[in-house]
Coordinates of C-alpha atoms in Angstrom, one line a residue:
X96 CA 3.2 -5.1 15.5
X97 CA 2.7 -3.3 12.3
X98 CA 4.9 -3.2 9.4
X99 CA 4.0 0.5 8.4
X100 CA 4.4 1.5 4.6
X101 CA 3.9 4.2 2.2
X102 CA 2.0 4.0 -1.1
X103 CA 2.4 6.9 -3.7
X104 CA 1.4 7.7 -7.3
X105 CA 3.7 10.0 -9.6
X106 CA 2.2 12.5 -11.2
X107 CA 4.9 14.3 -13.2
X108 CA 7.3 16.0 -10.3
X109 CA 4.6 15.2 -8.0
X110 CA 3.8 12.8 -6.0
X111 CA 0.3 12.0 -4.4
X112 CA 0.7 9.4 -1.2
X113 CA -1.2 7.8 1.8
X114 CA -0.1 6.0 4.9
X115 CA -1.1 2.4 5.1
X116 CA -1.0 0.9 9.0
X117 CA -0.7 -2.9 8.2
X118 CA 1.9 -5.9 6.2
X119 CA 3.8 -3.1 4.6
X120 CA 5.7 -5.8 3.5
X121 CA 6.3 -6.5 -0.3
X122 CA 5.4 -10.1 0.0
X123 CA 2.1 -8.9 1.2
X124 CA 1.1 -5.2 0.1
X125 CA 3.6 -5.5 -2.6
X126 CA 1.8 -8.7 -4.1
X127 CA -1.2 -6.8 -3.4
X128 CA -0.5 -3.5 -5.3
X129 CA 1.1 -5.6 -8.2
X130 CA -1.6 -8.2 -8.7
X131 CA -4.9 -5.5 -8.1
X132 CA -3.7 -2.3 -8.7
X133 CA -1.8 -2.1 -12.2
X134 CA -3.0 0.7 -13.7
X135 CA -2.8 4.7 -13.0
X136 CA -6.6 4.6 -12.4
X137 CA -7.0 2.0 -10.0
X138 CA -4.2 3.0 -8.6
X139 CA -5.5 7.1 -8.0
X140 CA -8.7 5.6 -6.7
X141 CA -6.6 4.0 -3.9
X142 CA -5.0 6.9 -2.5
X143 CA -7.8 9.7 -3.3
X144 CA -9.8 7.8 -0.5
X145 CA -6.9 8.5 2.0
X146 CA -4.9 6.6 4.7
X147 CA -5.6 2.7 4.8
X148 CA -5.6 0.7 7.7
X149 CA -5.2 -2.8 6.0
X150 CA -4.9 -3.1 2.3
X151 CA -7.5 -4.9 0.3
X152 CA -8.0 -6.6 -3.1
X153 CA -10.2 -3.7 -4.1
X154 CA -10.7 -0.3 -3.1
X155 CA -14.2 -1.2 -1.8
X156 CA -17.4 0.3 -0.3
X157 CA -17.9 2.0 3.1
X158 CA -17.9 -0.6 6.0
X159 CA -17.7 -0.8 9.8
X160 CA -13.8 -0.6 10.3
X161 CA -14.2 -3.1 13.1
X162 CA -15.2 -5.6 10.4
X163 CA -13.5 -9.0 10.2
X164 CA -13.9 -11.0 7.1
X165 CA -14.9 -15.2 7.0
X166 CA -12.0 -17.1 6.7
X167 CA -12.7 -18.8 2.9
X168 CA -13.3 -14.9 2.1
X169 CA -9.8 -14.2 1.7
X170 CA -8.1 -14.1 -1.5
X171 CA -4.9 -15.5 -2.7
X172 CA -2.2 -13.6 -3.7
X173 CA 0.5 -15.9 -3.9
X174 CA 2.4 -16.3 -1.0
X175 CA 0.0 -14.6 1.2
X176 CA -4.2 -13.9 1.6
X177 CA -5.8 -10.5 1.6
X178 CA -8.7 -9.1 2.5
X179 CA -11.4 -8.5 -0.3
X180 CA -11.3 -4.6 0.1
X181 CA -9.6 -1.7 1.7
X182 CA -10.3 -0.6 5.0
X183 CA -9.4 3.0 5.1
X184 CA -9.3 5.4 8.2
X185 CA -11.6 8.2 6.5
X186 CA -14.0 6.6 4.9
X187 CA -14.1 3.7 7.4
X188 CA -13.6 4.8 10.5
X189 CA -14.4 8.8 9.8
X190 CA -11.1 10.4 10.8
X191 CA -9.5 13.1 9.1
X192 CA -7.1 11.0 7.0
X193 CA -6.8 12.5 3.6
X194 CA -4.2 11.7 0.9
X195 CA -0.8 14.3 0.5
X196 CA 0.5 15.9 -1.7
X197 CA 4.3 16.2 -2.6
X198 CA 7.1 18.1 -4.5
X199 CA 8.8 14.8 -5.7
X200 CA 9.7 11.5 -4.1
X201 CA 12.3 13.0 -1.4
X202 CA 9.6 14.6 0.1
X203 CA 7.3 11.2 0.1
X204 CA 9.7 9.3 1.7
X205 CA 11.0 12.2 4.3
X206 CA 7.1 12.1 5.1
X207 CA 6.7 9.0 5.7
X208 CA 9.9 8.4 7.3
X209 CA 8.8 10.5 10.3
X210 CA 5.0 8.2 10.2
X211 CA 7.6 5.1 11.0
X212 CA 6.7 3.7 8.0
X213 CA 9.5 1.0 6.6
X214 CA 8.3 0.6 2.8
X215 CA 7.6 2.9 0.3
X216 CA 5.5 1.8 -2.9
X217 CA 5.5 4.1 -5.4
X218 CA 3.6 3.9 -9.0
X219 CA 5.6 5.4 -11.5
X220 CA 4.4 5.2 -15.6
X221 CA 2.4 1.9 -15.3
X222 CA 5.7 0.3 -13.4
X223 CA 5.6 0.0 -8.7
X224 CA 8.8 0.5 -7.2
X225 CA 9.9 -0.3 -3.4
X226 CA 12.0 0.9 -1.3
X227 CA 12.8 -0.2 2.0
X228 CA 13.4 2.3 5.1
X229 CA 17.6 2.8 4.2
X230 CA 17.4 1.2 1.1
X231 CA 16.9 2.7 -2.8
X232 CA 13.4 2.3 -5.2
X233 CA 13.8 -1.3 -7.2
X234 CA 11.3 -2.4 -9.2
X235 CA 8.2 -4.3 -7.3
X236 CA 8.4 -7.1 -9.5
X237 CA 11.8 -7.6 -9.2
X238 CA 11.7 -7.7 -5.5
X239 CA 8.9 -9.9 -5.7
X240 CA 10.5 -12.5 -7.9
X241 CA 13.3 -12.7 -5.3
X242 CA 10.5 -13.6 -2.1
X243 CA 9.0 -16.1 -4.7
X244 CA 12.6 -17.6 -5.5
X245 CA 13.1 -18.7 -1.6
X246 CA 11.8 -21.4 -0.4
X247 CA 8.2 -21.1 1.7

């Protein structure tokens, strides 16, 4: 099954978001936004080219979305692996899949919500928050250091 999220990038009141399909997680896309996407322009890149299937270590260049990387091709993030790039359902896979815009956060997460995601990344003045489905935004990080406090 998939663990559906939502990623999103504050833009004053605004909020510019995209749907990603797979490891919503924060011990997985959550190590992945904080390790390779820590700045606002990385960050934009990421969501201007729409809805992501799988999150990657880099935003990427076109390939077949049926693509499966080589096992040692992987990269380490910690507590998990991720792929080298994105693999995103416009670009990709040629669907209609465009980022949204929104009037704030509520509307992100109301959204999103109604997608089924469960997470909800959001970039905020250099700093990614989480929130989980019925929960309230944390700081990544400090989420983060709880998963790396437990034992494997």
């Amino acid at each position: 099954m998939a663990t559906r999220s939502a990623i999103g990038i504050k833009h004053g009141d605004r909020v510019k978001g995209v749907y990603c399909h797979w490891d919503g997680y924060p011990e997985h896309n959550g190590a992945i936004l904080q390790e390779f996407y820590s700045n606002s322009v990385d960050v934009n890149r990421l969501i201007a080219t729409g809805d992501i299937s799988s999150l990657g270590a880099t935003v990427g260049e076109k390939i077949d979305f049926g693509f499966r990387w080589k096992d040692d091709e992987y990269v380490d993030v910690g507590r998990t692996y991720c792929a080298p790039q994105c693999i995103f359902y416009s670009r990709d896979r040629g669907e209609d899949a465009p980022f949204k815009s929104f009037d704030g956060e509520a509307e992100f997460v109301d959204h999103y919500d109604h997608c089924g995601a469960e997470f909800f990344y959001l970039f905020d003045n250099g700093v990614w928050y989480v929130k989980a489905y019925k929960g309230n935004f944390k700081p990544l990080h400090e989420e983060l250091a709880r998963f790396s406090k437990e034992p494997a």
